[in-house]
Coordinates of C-alpha atoms in Angstrom, one line a residue:
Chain A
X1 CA 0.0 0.0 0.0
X2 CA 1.5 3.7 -0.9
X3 CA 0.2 6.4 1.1
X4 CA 0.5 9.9 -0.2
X5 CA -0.9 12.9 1.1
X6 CA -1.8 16.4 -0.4
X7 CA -3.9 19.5 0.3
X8 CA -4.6 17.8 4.0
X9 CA -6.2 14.4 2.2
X10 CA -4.5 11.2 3.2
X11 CA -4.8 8.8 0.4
X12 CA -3.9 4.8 0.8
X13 CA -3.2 3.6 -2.4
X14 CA -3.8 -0.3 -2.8
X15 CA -3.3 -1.1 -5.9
X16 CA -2.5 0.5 -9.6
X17 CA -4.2 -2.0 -11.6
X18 CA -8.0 -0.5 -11.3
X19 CA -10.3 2.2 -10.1
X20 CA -12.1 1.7 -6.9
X21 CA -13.1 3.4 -3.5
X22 CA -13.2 1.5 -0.8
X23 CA -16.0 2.3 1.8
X24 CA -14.9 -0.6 4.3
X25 CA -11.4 -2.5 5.0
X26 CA -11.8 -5.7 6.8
X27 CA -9.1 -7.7 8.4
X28 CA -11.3 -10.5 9.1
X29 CA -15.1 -11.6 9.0
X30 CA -16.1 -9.4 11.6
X31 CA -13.6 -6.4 11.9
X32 CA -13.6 -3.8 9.7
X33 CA -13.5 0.2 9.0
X34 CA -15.3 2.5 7.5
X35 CA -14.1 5.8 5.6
X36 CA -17.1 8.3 4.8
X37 CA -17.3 9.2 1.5
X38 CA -18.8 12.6 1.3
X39 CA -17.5 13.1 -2.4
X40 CA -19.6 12.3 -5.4
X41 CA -16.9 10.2 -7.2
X42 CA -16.7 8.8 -11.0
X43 CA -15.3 5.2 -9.6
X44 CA -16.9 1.9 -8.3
X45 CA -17.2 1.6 -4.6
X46 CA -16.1 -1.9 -2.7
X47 CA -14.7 -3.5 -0.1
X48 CA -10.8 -4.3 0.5
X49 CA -10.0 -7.5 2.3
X50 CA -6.4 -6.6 3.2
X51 CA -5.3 -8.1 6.5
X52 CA -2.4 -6.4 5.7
X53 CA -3.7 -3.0 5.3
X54 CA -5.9 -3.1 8.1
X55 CA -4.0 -1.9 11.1
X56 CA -2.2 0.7 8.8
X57 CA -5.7 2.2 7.7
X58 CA -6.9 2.1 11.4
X59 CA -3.9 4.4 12.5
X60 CA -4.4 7.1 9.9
X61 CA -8.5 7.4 10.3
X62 CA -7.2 7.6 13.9
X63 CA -4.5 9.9 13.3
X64 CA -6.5 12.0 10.7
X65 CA -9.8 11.6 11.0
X66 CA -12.5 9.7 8.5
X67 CA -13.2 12.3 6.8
X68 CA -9.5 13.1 5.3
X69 CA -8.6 9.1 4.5
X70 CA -9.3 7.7 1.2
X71 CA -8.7 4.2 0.1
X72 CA -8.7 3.3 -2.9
X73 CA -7.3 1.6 -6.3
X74 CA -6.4 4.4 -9.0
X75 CA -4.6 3.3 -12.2
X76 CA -3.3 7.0 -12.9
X77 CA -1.3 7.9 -9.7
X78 CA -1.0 11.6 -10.9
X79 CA -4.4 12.2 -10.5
X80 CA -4.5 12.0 -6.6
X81 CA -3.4 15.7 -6.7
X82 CA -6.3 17.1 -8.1
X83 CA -8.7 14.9 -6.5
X84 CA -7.3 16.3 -3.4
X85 CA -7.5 19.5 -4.2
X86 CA -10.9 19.4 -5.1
X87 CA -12.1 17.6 -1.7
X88 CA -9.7 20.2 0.4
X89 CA -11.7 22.6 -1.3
X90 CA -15.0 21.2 -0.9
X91 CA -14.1 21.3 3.2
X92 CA -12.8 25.2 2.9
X93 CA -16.2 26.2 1.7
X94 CA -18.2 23.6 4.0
X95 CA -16.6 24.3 7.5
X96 CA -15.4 28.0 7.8
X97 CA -15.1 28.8 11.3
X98 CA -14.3 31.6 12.9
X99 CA -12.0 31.7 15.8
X100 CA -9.4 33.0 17.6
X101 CA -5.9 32.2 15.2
X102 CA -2.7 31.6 17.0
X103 CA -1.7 35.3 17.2
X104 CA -4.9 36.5 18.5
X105 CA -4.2 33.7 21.3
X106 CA -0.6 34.8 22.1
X107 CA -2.1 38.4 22.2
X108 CA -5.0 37.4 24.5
X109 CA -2.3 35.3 26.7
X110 CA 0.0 38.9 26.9
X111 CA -3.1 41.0 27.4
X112 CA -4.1 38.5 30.7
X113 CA -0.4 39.1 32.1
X114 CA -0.6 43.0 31.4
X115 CA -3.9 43.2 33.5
X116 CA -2.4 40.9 36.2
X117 CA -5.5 39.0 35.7
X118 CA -5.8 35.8 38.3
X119 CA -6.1 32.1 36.4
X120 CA -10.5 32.5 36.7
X121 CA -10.4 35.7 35.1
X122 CA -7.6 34.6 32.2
X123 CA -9.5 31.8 31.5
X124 CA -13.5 33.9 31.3
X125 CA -11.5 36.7 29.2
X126 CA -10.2 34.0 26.8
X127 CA -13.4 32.7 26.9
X128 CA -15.2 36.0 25.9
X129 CA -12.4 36.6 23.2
X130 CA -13.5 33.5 21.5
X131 CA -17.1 34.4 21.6
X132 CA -15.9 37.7 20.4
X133 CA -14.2 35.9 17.1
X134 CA -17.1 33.6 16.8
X135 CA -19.7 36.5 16.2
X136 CA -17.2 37.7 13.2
X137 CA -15.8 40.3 15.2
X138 CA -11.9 41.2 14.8
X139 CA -9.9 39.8 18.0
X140 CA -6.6 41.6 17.6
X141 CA -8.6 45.0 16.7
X142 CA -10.4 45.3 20.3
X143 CA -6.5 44.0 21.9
X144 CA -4.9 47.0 19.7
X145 CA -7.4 49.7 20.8
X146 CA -7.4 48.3 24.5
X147 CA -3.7 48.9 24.5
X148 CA -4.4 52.4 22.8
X149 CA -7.0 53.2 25.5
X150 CA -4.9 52.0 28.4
X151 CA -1.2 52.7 29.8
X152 CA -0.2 49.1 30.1
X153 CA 0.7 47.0 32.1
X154 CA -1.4 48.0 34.6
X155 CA -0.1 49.6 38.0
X156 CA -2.2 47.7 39.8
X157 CA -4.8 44.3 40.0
X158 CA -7.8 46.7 41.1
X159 CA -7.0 49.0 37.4
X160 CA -6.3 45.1 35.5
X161 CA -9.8 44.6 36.8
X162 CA -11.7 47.6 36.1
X163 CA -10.5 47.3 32.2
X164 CA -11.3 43.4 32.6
X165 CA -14.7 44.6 33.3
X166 CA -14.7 47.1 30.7
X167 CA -13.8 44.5 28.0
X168 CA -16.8 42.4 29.2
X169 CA -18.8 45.0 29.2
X170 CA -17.9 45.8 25.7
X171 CA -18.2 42.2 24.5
X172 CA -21.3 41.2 25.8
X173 CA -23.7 43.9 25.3
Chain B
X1 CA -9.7 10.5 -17.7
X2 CA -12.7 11.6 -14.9
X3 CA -12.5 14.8 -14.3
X4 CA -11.5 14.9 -10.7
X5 CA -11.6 18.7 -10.1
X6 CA -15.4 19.5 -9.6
X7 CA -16.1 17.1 -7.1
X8 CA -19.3 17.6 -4.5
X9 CA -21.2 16.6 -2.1
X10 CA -23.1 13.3 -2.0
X11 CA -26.3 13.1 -1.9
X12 CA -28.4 12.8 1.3
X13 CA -28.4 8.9 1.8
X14 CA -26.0 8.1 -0.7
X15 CA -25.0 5.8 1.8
X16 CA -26.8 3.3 3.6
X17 CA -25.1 1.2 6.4
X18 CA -27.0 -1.4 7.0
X19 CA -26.9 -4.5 10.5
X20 CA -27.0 -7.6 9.2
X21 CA -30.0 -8.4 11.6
X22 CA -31.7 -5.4 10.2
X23 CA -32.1 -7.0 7.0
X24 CA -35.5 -8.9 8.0
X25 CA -37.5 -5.7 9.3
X26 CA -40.2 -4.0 6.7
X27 CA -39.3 -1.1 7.9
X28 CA -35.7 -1.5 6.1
X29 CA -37.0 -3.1 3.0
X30 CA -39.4 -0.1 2.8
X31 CA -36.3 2.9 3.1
X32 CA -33.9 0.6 0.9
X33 CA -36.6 0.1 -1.8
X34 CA -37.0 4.6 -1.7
X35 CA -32.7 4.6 -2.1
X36 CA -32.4 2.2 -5.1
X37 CA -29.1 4.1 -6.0
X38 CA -27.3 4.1 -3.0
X39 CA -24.2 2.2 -1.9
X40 CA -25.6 -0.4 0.5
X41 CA -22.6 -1.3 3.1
X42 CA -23.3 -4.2 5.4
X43 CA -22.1 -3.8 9.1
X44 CA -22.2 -5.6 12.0
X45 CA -23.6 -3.5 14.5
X46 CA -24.5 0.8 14.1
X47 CA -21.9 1.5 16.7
X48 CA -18.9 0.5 13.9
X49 CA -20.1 3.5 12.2
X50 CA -21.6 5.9 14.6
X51 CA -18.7 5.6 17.7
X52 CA -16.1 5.6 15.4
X53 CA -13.2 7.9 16.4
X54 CA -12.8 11.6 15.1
X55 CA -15.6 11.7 13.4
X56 CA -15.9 15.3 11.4
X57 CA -19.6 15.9 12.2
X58 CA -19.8 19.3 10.4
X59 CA -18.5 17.8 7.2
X60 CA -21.1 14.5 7.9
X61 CA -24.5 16.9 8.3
X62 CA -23.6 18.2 4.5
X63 CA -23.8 14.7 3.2
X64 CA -25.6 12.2 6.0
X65 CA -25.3 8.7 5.9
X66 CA -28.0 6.7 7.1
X67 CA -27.7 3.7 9.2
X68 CA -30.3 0.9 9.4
X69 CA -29.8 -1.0 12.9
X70 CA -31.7 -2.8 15.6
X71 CA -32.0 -1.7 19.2
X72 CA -31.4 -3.8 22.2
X73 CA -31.1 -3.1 25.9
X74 CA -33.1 -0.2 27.0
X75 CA -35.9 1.0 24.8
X76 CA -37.5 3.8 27.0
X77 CA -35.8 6.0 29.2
X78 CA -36.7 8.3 32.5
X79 CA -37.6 11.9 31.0
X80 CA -34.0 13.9 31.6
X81 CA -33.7 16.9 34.2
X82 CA -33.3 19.8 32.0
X83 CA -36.7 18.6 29.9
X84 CA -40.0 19.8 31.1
X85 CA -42.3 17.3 32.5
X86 CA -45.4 19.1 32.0
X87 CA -46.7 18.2 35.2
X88 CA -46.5 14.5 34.4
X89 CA -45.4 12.2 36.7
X90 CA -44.1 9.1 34.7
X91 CA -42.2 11.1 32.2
X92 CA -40.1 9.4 29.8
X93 CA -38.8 9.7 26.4
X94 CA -37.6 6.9 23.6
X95 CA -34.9 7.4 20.3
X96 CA -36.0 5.3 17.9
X97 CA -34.4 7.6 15.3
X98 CA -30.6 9.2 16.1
X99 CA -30.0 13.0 14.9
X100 CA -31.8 15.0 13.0
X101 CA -32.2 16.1 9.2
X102 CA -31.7 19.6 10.7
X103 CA -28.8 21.6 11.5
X104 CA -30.1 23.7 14.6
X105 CA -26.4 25.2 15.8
X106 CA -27.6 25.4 19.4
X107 CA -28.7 21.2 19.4
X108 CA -27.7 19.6 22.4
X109 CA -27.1 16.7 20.2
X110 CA -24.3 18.1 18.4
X111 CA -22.4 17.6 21.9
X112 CA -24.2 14.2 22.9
X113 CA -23.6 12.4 19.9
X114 CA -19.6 11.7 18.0
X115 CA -21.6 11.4 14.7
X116 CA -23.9 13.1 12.4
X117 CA -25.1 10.1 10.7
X118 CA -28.8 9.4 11.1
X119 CA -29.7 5.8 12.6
X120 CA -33.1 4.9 12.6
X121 CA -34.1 1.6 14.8
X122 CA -35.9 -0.3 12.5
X123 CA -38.0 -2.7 15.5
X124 CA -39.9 -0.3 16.6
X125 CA -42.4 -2.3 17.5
X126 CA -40.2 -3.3 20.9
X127 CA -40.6 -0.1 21.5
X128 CA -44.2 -0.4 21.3
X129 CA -44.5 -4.3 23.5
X130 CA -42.2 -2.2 25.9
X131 CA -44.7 1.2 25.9
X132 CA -47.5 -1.5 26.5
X133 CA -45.9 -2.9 29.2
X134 CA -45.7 0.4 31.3
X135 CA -48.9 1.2 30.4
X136 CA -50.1 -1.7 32.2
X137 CA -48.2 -0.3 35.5
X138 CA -49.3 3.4 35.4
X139 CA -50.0 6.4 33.5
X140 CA -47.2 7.1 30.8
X141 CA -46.5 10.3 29.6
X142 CA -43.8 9.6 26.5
X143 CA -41.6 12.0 24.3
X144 CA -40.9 10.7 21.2
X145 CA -39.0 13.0 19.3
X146 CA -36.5 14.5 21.3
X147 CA -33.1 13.2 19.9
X148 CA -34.6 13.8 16.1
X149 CA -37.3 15.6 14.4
X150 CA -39.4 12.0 14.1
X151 CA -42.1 14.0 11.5
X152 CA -39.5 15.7 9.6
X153 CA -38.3 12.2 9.0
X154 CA -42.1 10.3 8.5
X155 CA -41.7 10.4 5.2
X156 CA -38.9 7.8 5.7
X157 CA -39.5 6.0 8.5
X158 CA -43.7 6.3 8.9
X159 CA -42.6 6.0 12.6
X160 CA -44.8 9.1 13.5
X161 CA -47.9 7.4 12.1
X162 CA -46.8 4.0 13.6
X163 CA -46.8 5.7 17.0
X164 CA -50.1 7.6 16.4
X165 CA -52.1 4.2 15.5
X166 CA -50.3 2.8 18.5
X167 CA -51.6 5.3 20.9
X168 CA -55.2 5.1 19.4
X169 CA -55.0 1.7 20.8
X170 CA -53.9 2.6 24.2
X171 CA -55.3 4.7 26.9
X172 CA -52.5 4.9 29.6
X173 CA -50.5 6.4 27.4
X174 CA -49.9 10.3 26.2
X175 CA -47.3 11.2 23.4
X176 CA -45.4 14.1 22.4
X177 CA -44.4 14.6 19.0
X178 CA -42.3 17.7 19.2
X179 CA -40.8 19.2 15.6
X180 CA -39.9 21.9 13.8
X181 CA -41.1 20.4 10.3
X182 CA -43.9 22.4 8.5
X183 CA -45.4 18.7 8.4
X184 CA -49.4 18.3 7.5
X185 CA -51.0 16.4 10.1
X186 CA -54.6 16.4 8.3
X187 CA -53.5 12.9 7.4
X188 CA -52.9 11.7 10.5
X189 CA -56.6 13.5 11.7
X190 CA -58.2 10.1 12.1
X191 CA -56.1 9.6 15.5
X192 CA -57.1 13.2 17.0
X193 CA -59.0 12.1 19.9
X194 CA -55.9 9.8 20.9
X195 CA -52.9 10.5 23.9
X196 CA -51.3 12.5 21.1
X197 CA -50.2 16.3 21.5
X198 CA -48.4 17.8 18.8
X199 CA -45.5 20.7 20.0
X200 CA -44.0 22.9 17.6
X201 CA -40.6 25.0 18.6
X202 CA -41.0 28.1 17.6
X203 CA -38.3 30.5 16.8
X204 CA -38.2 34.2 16.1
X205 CA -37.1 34.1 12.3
X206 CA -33.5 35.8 12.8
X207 CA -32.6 32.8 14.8
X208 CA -34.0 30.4 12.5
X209 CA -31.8 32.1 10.1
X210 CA -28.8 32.1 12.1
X211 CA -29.4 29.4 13.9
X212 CA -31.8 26.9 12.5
X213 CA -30.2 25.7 9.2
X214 CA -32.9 23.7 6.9
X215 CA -35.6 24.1 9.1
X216 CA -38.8 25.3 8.0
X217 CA -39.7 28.8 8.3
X218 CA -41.7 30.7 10.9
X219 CA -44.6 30.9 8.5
X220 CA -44.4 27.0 7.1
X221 CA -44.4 26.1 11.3
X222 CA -47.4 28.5 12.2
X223 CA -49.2 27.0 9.0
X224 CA -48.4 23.8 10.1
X225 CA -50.1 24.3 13.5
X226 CA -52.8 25.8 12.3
X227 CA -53.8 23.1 9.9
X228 CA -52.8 20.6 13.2
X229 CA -55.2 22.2 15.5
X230 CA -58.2 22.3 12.6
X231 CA -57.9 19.2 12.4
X232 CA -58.3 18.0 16.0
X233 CA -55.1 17.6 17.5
X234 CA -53.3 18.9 20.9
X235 CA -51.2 21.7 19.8
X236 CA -48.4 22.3 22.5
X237 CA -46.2 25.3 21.4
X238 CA -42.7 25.1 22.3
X239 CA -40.9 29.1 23.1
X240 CA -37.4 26.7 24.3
X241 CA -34.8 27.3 23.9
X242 CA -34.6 31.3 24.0
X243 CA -31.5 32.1 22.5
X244 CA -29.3 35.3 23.5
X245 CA -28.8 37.1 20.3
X246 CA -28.0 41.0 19.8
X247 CA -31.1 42.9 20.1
X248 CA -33.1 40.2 22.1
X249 CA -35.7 41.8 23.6
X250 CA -37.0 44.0 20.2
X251 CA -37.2 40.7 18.3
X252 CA -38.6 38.5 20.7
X253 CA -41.3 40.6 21.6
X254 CA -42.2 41.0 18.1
X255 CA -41.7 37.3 17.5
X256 CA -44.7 36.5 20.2
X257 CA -47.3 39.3 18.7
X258 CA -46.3 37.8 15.4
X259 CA -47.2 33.8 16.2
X260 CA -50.2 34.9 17.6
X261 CA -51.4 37.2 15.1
X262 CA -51.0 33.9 13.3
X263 CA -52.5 31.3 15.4
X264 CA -55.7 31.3 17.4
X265 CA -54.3 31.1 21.0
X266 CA -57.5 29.5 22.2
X267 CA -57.0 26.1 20.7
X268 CA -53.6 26.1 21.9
X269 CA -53.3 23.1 24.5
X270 CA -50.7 24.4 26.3
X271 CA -47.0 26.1 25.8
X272 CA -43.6 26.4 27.5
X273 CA -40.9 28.5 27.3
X274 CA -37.1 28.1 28.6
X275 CA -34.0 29.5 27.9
X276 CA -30.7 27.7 26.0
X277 CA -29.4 25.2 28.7
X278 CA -27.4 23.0 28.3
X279 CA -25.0 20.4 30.4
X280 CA -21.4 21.1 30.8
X281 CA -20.2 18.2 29.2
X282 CA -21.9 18.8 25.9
X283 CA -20.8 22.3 25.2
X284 CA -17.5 21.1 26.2
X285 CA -17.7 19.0 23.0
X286 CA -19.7 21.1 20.9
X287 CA -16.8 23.8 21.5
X288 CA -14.5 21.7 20.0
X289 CA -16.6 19.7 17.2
X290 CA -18.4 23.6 16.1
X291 CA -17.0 26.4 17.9
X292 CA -19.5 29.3 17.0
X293 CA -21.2 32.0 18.8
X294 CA -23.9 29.8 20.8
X295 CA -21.2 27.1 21.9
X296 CA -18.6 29.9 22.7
X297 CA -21.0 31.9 24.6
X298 CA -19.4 32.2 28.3
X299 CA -22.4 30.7 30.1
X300 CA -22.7 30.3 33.8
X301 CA -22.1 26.1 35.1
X302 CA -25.1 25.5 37.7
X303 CA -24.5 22.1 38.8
X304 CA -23.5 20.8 36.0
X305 CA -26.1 23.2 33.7
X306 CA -24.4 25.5 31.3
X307 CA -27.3 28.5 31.0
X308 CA -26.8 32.9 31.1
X309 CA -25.9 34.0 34.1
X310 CA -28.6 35.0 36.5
X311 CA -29.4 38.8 35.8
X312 CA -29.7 37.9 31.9
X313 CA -31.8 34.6 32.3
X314 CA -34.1 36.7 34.8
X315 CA -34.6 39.6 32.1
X316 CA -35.0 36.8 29.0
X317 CA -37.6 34.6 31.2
X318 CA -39.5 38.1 32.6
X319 CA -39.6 38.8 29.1
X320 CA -40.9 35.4 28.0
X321 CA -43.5 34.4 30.6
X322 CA -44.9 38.2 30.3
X323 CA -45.3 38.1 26.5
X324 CA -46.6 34.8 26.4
X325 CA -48.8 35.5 29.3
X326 CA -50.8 38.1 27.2
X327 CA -52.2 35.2 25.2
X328 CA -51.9 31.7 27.2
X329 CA -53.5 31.1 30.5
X330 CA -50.8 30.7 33.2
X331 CA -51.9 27.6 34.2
X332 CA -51.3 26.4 30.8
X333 CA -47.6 28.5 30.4
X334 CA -44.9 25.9 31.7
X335 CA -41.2 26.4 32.3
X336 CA -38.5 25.2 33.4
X337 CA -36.7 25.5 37.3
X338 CA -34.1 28.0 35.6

């Protein structure tokens, strides 16, 4: 079995001699797995008794989740670019969520140490900052005019709090 | 060569998993013989496919699979704490159908359940032998459609009818069908005078837009009760959950004088209202599996509840119970202890 991956899709390759998706691998009578197949396809679907395969297959729909795996038979190799491309896409469009990115985190993280916040109040503000981002709202915006607004770090836990209170304020009505 | 780069979604069902020891039932011979074109894969039991690790549920509700599978163990359950009772004693619900065809972003399911796919229990008749047999012992007051939308999904199953002619036979026994479906109940009119009360949640339309993805709209519902309660039956109407969205109060209260300048609230049976609750352990993993603004919302923990924090839930349950009180009786106005 070759495994190749691109644009995110995990592909296990079993054979170059045919074109088939496989929707369930068994190892024996009673043990098998099953990839979803969420992609209207031009192949055959079947099932791939491969002993061999099996444990293999388990790890990367462990690893990488059903949804990215696909096992299958291809006689023209060079095309498992562009049918990953095209499912990669598919996801893009399907699941577009919107959340705090790694910046915004270490900016939220910074934000919590220049309030002197205590761990219950870090942990509500990062809270509320991820409520902000899911609403569509612009994370690193409301950190850069908080920093505008505000001589920080603060002097003091009581002024940390006041402009913790502010922010929730801000966020939640 | 295929052409590999315009690839879409399948088609709902395009997959059908199917228990061996399902085979036998009608009810599977009736929903494989509707899905002549899809890939029929034989499993063993609907737990290789539903518990399956890392599962991507928001990729699985643009495509469902179905899965076709028998139930064992318990059939009915004890009604859960953070579901209204309606004053019934022996309160319980059943799942003869997993998940829903909807995509309501506040669903409690989407943190109870690691899959999207739909599994409908195909014996449900022992479901019935077992409603029979508390029926014998006391008064039973059963939910039927909480963990789906069981008459958005009659046109598959025909459990909804099944349970109507069941109850007509039975009078121990009271049922709640509760949906969001714009469903016609004139052709179920022949089992009016049974245990049967049908409960619409109702929405105000932003949050169906937001939040209620391919359900009906406010309009299809309130048409659909109206035709449910010409025809004979209990309407119950559901105000739960209230959902905290930006300008709250405005379109709430103009949500209530719009359903009933709609519907007649004297043949309403009864109503309820409640806010979004939820327990802690499901928003846990409906933060992770769909992180949006109802899961991210910082709610208050109460004993395990997630809900809004005190001051909020007073002013959005004030603002309920006096809207709804302008129409409904409050003896008939139920609502939960938070």
């Amino acid at each position: 079995m070759i495994i190749k991956e691109y644009s995110g899709i995990f592909f296990c390759l079993a054979d170059e001699n045919r074109n088939i998706i496989y929707n369930k691998i068994s190892k024996s009578g009673s043990i098998s797995l099953y990839p979803d197949i969420f992609f209207k396809h031009p192949f055959e679907e079947g099932e791939l008794n491969a002993p061999d395969i099996y444990d293999t297959a388990a790890e990367l729909l462990r690893s990488h989740g059903s949804a990215h795996c696909v096992f299958l038979s291809l006689t023209d190799r060079n095309a498992l670019c562009d049918i990953a491309k095209s499912i990669a896409s598919l996801f893009e469009r399907a699941v577009h969520s919107l959340s705090v990115d790694d910046d915004a985190a270490k900016a939220i993280n910074t934000l919590c140490n220049d309030l002197e916040l205590s761990a219950t109040m870090s942990a509500s503000l990062k809270q509320i900052f991820t409520y902000y981002a899911a609403c569509g709202n612009d994370v690193m915006e409301l950190i850069n005019d908080t920093y505008q607004a505000f001589r920080l770090p603060v002097g003091s836990k009581k002024e940390g709090k006041a402009i913790y209170a502010g922010l929730y304020q801000h966020i939640m009505d | 060569m295929p052409d590999y780069t315009n690839i879409s979604w399948t088609d709902f069902f395009s997959h059908i998993y199917i228990e061996k020891e399902a085979l036998k039932y009608d009810t599977t011979k009736r929903i494989l013989a509707m899905y002549p074109d899809s890939v029929r894969i034989p499993i063993e039991h609907y737990k290789d496919i539903f518990n399956r690790p890392h599962q991507d549920c928001e990729i699985q509700k643009k495509a469902p699979s179905l899965v076709l599978a028998v139930k064992h163990g318990e059939l009915i359950y004890p009604g859960a704490r953070v579901c209204q009772d309606f004053d019934n004693h022996y309160f319980y619900y059943t799942s003869s159908i997993m998940n829903c065809p909807f995509d309501c972003k506040y669903c409690y399911l989407k943190g109870m359940y690691p899959s999207s796919c739909i599994v409908v229990f195909v014996n449900i008749d022992d479901i019935f032998a077992e409603a029979a047999r508390l029926c014998e012992e006391h008064p039973v007051y059963l939910c039927i459609s909480y963990d789906t939308d069981i008459l958005a999904l009659d046109h598959l199953t025909g459990f909804a009818s099944k349970w109507c002619d069941f109850v007509s036979g039975h009078e121990n026994i009271t049922i709640e069908i509760r949906t969001k479906s714009a469903f016609d109940c004139t052709a179920l009119s022949k089992y009016k005078n049974a245990g049967i009360i049908m409960a619409w949640t109702l929405s105000p339309e932003p949050v169906i837009d937001m939040y209620e993805l391919h359900t009906p709209s406010l309009d299809a519902r309130l048409s659909a009760i109206r035709k449910a309660y010409e025809c004979g039956f209990a309407v119950r109407l559901c105000f739960d959950p209230m959902i905290y969205i930006k300008n709250w109060e405005k379109i709430y209260k103009n949500f209530y004088e719009y359903v009933f300048r709609h519907i007649d609230a004297g043949r309403i049976y009864d109503a309820s209202c409640g806010l979004f609750r939820i327990s802690a352990s499901y928003i846990k993993n409906m933060r992770r599996r769909h992180p949006d603004s109802v899961s991210t919302y910082p709610y208050s923990n109460i004993n395990g509840i997630c809900s809004y924090d005190s001051r909020l839930s007073k002013q959005m349950n004030d603002l309920a119970l006096n809207c709804l009180s302008e129409y409904i009786p409050s003896d008939k106005i139920y609502k939960p202890e938070w």
